[in-house]
mmCIF file of C-alpha atoms in Angstrom:
data_model
loop_
_atom_site.group_PDB
_atom_site.id
_atom_site.type_symbol
_atom_site.label_atom_id
_atom_site.label_comp_id
_atom_site.label_asym_id
_atom_site.label_seq_id
_atom_site.Cartn_x
_atom_site.Cartn_y
_atom_site.Cartn_z
ATOM 1 C CA UNK A 1 0.003 0.215 -0.012
ATOM 2 C CA UNK A 2 2.823 2.355 0.723
ATOM 3 C CA UNK A 3 4.326 1.698 -2.496
ATOM 4 C CA UNK A 4 1.493 2.694 -4.269
ATOM 5 C CA UNK A 5 1.125 5.740 -2.427
ATOM 6 C CA UNK A 6 4.763 6.703 -3.210
ATOM 7 C CA UNK A 7 4.170 5.913 -6.827
ATOM 8 C CA UNK A 8 1.080 8.344 -6.915
ATOM 9 C CA UNK A 9 3.181 10.963 -5.131
ATOM 10 C CA UNK A 10 5.918 10.573 -7.789
ATOM 11 C CA UNK A 11 3.412 10.513 -10.648
ATOM 12 C CA UNK A 12 1.791 13.878 -9.253
ATOM 13 C CA UNK A 13 5.105 15.586 -8.831
ATOM 14 C CA UNK A 14 6.007 14.575 -12.330
ATOM 15 C CA UNK A 15 2.723 15.870 -13.862
ATOM 16 C CA UNK A 16 3.109 19.057 -11.789
ATOM 17 C CA UNK A 17 6.697 19.631 -13.307
ATOM 18 C CA UNK A 18 5.344 18.995 -16.707
ATOM 19 C CA UNK A 19 2.665 21.684 -16.646
ATOM 20 C CA UNK A 20 4.920 24.330 -14.682
ATOM 21 C CA UNK A 21 5.368 27.138 -17.297
ATOM 22 C CA UNK A 22 8.772 28.398 -17.807
ATOM 23 C CA UNK A 23 9.179 31.982 -19.384
ATOM 24 C CA UNK A 24 11.013 34.967 -19.823
ATOM 25 C CA UNK A 25 9.779 38.516 -19.507
ATOM 26 C CA UNK A 26 11.655 41.727 -20.704
ATOM 27 C CA UNK A 27 10.886 45.598 -20.652
ATOM 28 C CA UNK A 28 12.474 49.031 -21.520
ATOM 29 C CA UNK A 29 11.478 52.375 -20.700
ATOM 30 C CA UNK A 30 13.211 55.743 -20.219
ATOM 31 C CA UNK A 31 14.711 54.546 -16.942
ATOM 32 C CA UNK A 32 16.413 51.512 -18.638
ATOM 33 C CA UNK A 33 15.796 47.927 -19.369
ATOM 34 C CA UNK A 34 15.234 44.893 -17.480
ATOM 35 C CA UNK A 35 14.894 40.914 -18.199
ATOM 36 C CA UNK A 36 13.402 38.342 -15.529
ATOM 37 C CA UNK A 37 12.927 34.446 -15.974
ATOM 38 C CA UNK A 38 9.745 33.091 -14.883
ATOM 39 C CA UNK A 39 10.038 29.614 -12.850
ATOM 40 C CA UNK A 40 6.705 28.587 -11.785
ATOM 41 C CA UNK A 41 5.459 31.091 -9.449
ATOM 42 C CA UNK A 42 8.675 32.917 -8.766
ATOM 43 C CA UNK A 43 10.353 35.704 -10.838
ATOM 44 C CA UNK A 44 14.051 35.964 -10.784
ATOM 45 C CA UNK A 45 15.757 39.049 -12.122
ATOM 46 C CA UNK A 46 18.659 38.443 -14.571
ATOM 47 C CA UNK A 47 19.145 42.225 -15.364
ATOM 48 C CA UNK A 48 19.901 44.566 -13.815
ATOM 49 C CA UNK A 49 21.890 42.082 -11.557
ATOM 50 C CA UNK A 50 21.277 42.452 -7.748
ATOM 51 C CA UNK A 51 24.283 43.634 -5.928
ATOM 52 C CA UNK A 52 24.374 40.574 -3.730
ATOM 53 C CA UNK A 53 24.583 38.373 -6.730
ATOM 54 C CA UNK A 54 27.047 40.421 -8.427
ATOM 55 C CA UNK A 55 29.404 40.135 -5.352
ATOM 56 C CA UNK A 56 29.303 36.465 -5.648
ATOM 57 C CA UNK A 57 29.611 36.277 -9.334
ATOM 58 C CA UNK A 58 32.933 38.253 -8.944
ATOM 59 C CA UNK A 59 34.030 36.072 -6.157
ATOM 60 C CA UNK A 60 33.236 32.919 -8.259
ATOM 61 C CA UNK A 61 34.933 34.330 -11.355
ATOM 62 C CA UNK A 62 38.156 35.117 -9.361
ATOM 63 C CA UNK A 63 38.330 31.437 -8.380
ATOM 64 C CA UNK A 64 37.375 30.016 -11.754
ATOM 65 C CA UNK A 65 40.347 32.330 -13.080
ATOM 66 C CA UNK A 66 42.802 30.978 -10.316
ATOM 67 C CA UNK A 67 41.684 27.428 -11.069
ATOM 68 C CA UNK A 68 42.290 28.027 -14.976
ATOM 69 C CA UNK A 69 45.707 29.472 -14.041
ATOM 70 C CA UNK A 70 46.611 26.522 -12.062
ATOM 71 C CA UNK A 71 45.118 23.881 -14.538
ATOM 72 C CA UNK A 72 47.107 25.579 -17.425
ATOM 73 C CA UNK A 73 50.517 24.907 -15.730
ATOM 74 C CA UNK A 74 49.701 21.254 -15.422
ATOM 75 C CA UNK A 75 48.675 20.940 -19.205
ATOM 76 C CA UNK A 76 50.816 19.031 -21.649
ATOM 77 C CA UNK A 77 49.609 20.960 -24.540
ATOM 78 C CA UNK A 78 47.213 18.266 -25.975
ATOM 79 C CA UNK A 79 43.888 19.243 -27.056
ATOM 80 C CA UNK A 80 40.854 16.815 -27.858
ATOM 81 C CA UNK A 81 39.216 17.759 -31.037
ATOM 82 C CA UNK A 82 36.014 16.032 -32.254
ATOM 83 C CA UNK A 83 36.885 16.395 -35.973
ATOM 84 C CA UNK A 84 34.289 16.828 -38.718
ATOM 85 C CA UNK A 85 32.522 19.577 -36.911
ATOM 86 C CA UNK A 86 30.980 21.095 -40.288
ATOM 87 C CA UNK A 87 29.949 17.565 -41.191
ATOM 88 C CA UNK A 88 28.244 16.877 -37.977
ATOM 89 C CA UNK A 89 26.409 20.445 -37.974
ATOM 90 C CA UNK A 90 25.202 19.885 -41.429
ATOM 91 C CA UNK A 91 24.009 16.365 -40.606
ATOM 92 C CA UNK A 92 22.009 17.863 -37.526
ATOM 93 C CA UNK A 93 20.771 20.659 -39.657
ATOM 94 C CA UNK A 94 17.194 19.129 -40.263
ATOM 95 C CA UNK A 95 16.681 18.139 -36.510
ATOM 96 C CA UNK A 96 17.664 21.566 -35.633
ATOM 97 C CA UNK A 97 15.288 23.115 -37.936
ATOM 98 C CA UNK A 98 12.256 20.793 -36.684
ATOM 99 C CA UNK A 99 13.185 21.617 -33.121
ATOM 100 C CA UNK A 100 13.242 25.328 -34.140
ATOM 101 C CA UNK A 101 9.362 24.995 -35.642
ATOM 102 C CA UNK A 102 8.474 22.949 -32.447
ATOM 103 C CA UNK A 103 9.607 25.872 -30.141
ATOM 104 C CA UNK A 104 7.973 28.418 -32.359
ATOM 105 C CA UNK A 105 4.521 26.735 -32.168
ATOM 106 C CA UNK A 106 4.936 25.872 -28.275
ATOM 107 C CA UNK A 107 6.074 29.202 -27.391
ATOM 108 C CA UNK A 108 3.356 31.730 -26.084
ATOM 109 C CA UNK A 109 3.226 35.250 -25.915
ATOM 110 C CA UNK A 110 1.407 35.942 -22.606
ATOM 111 C CA UNK A 111 1.727 39.882 -22.531
ATOM 112 C CA UNK A 112 2.948 42.542 -25.270
ATOM 113 C CA UNK A 113 2.553 46.071 -23.949
ATOM 114 C CA UNK A 114 4.005 48.761 -26.290
ATOM 115 C CA UNK A 115 3.364 52.471 -25.735
ATOM 116 C CA UNK A 116 4.817 55.023 -28.210
ATOM 117 C CA UNK A 117 4.621 58.763 -27.229
ATOM 118 C CA UNK A 118 5.773 60.955 -29.928
ATOM 119 C CA UNK A 119 7.019 64.455 -29.241
ATOM 120 C CA UNK A 120 7.093 67.586 -31.542
ATOM 121 C CA UNK A 121 3.930 66.572 -33.487
ATOM 122 C CA UNK A 122 3.813 67.767 -36.973
ATOM 123 C CA UNK A 123 1.085 66.848 -39.286
ATOM 124 C CA UNK A 124 3.429 66.717 -42.182
ATOM 125 C CA UNK A 125 5.986 64.776 -40.470
ATOM 126 C CA UNK A 126 5.931 61.240 -41.766
ATOM 127 C CA UNK A 127 8.086 59.702 -39.033
ATOM 128 C CA UNK A 128 4.873 59.063 -37.111
ATOM 129 C CA UNK A 129 3.479 57.154 -39.811
ATOM 130 C CA UNK A 130 6.553 54.995 -40.303
ATOM 131 C CA UNK A 131 6.806 54.383 -36.517
ATOM 132 C CA UNK A 132 3.254 53.213 -36.630
ATOM 133 C CA UNK A 133 3.962 51.107 -39.733
ATOM 134 C CA UNK A 134 6.731 49.497 -37.949
ATOM 135 C CA UNK A 135 4.430 48.701 -34.934
ATOM 136 C CA UNK A 136 1.723 47.189 -37.381
ATOM 137 C CA UNK A 137 4.321 45.018 -39.164
ATOM 138 C CA UNK A 138 5.668 43.721 -35.916
ATOM 139 C CA UNK A 139 2.222 42.732 -34.579
ATOM 140 C CA UNK A 140 1.333 41.025 -37.927
ATOM 141 C CA UNK A 141 4.652 38.936 -37.546
ATOM 142 C CA UNK A 142 3.845 38.025 -33.930
ATOM 143 C CA UNK A 143 0.316 37.004 -34.805
ATOM 144 C CA UNK A 144 1.382 34.946 -37.920
ATOM 145 C CA UNK A 145 4.091 32.902 -35.868
ATOM 146 C CA UNK A 146 3.006 32.987 -32.064
ATOM 147 C CA UNK A 147 -0.051 32.568 -29.832
ATOM 148 C CA UNK A 148 -0.791 36.136 -28.557
ATOM 149 C CA UNK A 149 -2.863 36.028 -25.365
ATOM 150 C CA UNK A 150 -2.756 39.600 -24.239
ATOM 151 C CA UNK A 151 -1.667 42.790 -26.317
ATOM 152 C CA UNK A 152 -1.766 46.468 -25.640
ATOM 153 C CA UNK A 153 -0.522 48.723 -28.289
ATOM 154 C CA UNK A 154 -0.915 52.531 -28.531
ATOM 155 C CA UNK A 155 0.652 55.498 -30.127
ATOM 156 C CA UNK A 156 0.190 58.750 -28.215
ATOM 157 C CA UNK A 157 0.987 62.612 -29.179
ATOM 158 C CA UNK A 158 2.505 64.862 -26.521
ATOM 159 C CA UNK A 159 3.026 68.474 -27.174
ATOM 160 C CA UNK A 160 5.044 68.940 -24.197
ATOM 161 C CA UNK A 161 8.037 66.590 -24.935
ATOM 162 C CA UNK A 162 10.738 67.085 -27.294
ATOM 163 C CA UNK A 163 11.677 63.386 -28.335
ATOM 164 C CA UNK A 164 9.644 60.400 -28.583
ATOM 165 C CA UNK A 165 9.420 57.873 -25.419
ATOM 166 C CA UNK A 166 9.035 54.211 -25.733
ATOM 167 C CA UNK A 167 7.643 51.746 -23.001
ATOM 168 C CA UNK A 168 7.771 48.139 -24.023
ATOM 169 C CA UNK A 169 7.045 44.983 -21.828
ATOM 170 C CA UNK A 170 6.745 41.451 -23.202
ATOM 171 C CA UNK A 171 6.732 38.105 -21.495
ATOM 172 C CA UNK A 172 6.832 34.749 -23.321
ATOM 173 C CA UNK A 173 6.404 31.230 -21.809
ATOM 174 C CA UNK A 174 6.123 27.560 -22.443
ATOM 175 C CA UNK A 175 5.680 24.330 -20.313
ATOM 176 C CA UNK A 176 8.158 22.410 -18.949
ATOM 177 C CA UNK A 177 6.748 19.401 -20.851
ATOM 178 C CA UNK A 178 6.797 21.238 -24.374
ATOM 179 C CA UNK A 179 10.437 22.167 -23.379
ATOM 180 C CA UNK A 180 11.490 18.437 -22.901
ATOM 181 C CA UNK A 181 9.514 17.560 -25.963
ATOM 182 C CA UNK A 182 11.834 19.739 -27.922
ATOM 183 C CA UNK A 183 15.264 19.430 -26.365
ATOM 184 C CA UNK A 184 15.163 15.490 -25.685
ATOM 185 C CA UNK A 185 14.679 14.282 -29.101
ATOM 186 C CA UNK A 186 17.266 16.980 -30.499
ATOM 187 C CA UNK A 187 19.855 15.809 -27.818
ATOM 188 C CA UNK A 188 19.067 11.996 -28.706
ATOM 189 C CA UNK A 189 19.929 12.669 -32.402
ATOM 190 C CA UNK A 190 22.920 14.813 -31.573
ATOM 191 C CA UNK A 191 24.130 11.769 -29.649
ATOM 192 C CA UNK A 192 23.466 9.212 -32.113
ATOM 193 C CA UNK A 193 25.252 11.543 -34.800
ATOM 194 C CA UNK A 194 28.198 12.151 -32.669
ATOM 195 C CA UNK A 195 28.560 8.365 -31.975
ATOM 196 C CA UNK A 196 28.332 7.549 -35.575
ATOM 197 C CA UNK A 197 30.770 10.186 -36.591
ATOM 198 C CA UNK A 198 33.449 8.726 -33.962
ATOM 199 C CA UNK A 199 32.813 5.249 -34.942
ATOM 200 C CA UNK A 200 33.452 6.256 -38.675
ATOM 201 C CA UNK A 201 36.754 8.236 -37.522
ATOM 202 C CA UNK A 202 38.045 5.360 -35.404
ATOM 203 C CA UNK A 203 37.361 2.958 -38.383
ATOM 204 C CA UNK A 204 39.280 5.170 -40.723
ATOM 205 C CA UNK A 205 42.224 5.472 -38.446
ATOM 206 C CA UNK A 206 42.317 1.859 -37.998
ATOM 207 C CA UNK A 207 42.336 1.164 -41.738
ATOM 208 C CA UNK A 208 44.988 3.933 -42.278
ATOM 209 C CA UNK A 209 47.167 1.900 -39.648
ATOM 210 C CA UNK A 210 46.447 -1.302 -41.106
ATOM 211 C CA UNK A 211 47.542 -0.066 -44.451
ATOM 212 C CA UNK A 212 50.839 1.484 -43.023
ATOM 213 C CA UNK A 213 51.790 -1.779 -41.573
ATOM 214 C CA UNK A 214 51.358 -3.830 -44.536
ATOM 215 C CA UNK A 215 54.511 -5.020 -46.284
ATOM 216 C CA UNK A 216 54.843 -4.032 -50.117
ATOM 217 C CA UNK A 217 53.736 -6.984 -52.055
ATOM 218 C CA UNK A 218 56.173 -9.188 -50.099
ATOM 219 C CA UNK A 219 59.050 -7.945 -52.063
ATOM 220 C CA UNK A 220 62.114 -7.039 -50.334
ATOM 221 C CA UNK A 221 64.788 -4.698 -51.496
ATOM 222 C CA UNK A 222 68.213 -6.335 -52.360
ATOM 223 C CA UNK A 223 71.604 -4.635 -52.514
ATOM 224 C CA UNK A 224 74.142 -6.154 -55.134
#
């Protein structure tokens, strides 16, 4: 009985993780920009970086640099190379293209807020019309390629300001299950392709070594 309860709890946790939404949000206004990542119910700020995190990052970077210097002194100069990197990338290109298409279909634009305030209004100024044309083209692109849940786009005129002001806020998300459905097949395809390339390289090296060790048609050179 206890085993069934544990199994149900594990299944419930897996289901909860799969439906968990992961996302990113970014914004820009006169005061500057910001970027946050969304992990379930929690938002974590990436930029601007909090001061405490900046201090920890600097300390970690100093430790990493010191470790790199110590490791560099012990290296014998040999470097590992996969070889055939271009061939590997070209072979993986169809899988990467398919993964990009899945990612585009899974990604959801939860919120798009764009407010453009134009200064020094002039009825003959074509810049306003160009700006609005760019906004409309952007909206058409987003609606054609992504799921837009909520949007707010506006263009205002303000006689008191001397230059345009822009406010942008956007948030995008997808579920952990969708992300795993994209990443896992791509990773499996990359591993299979890499393994195949390594086997081919090893076979070619063994064949070249065998040809090098073969006698030249059994004939020996003679000196007279």
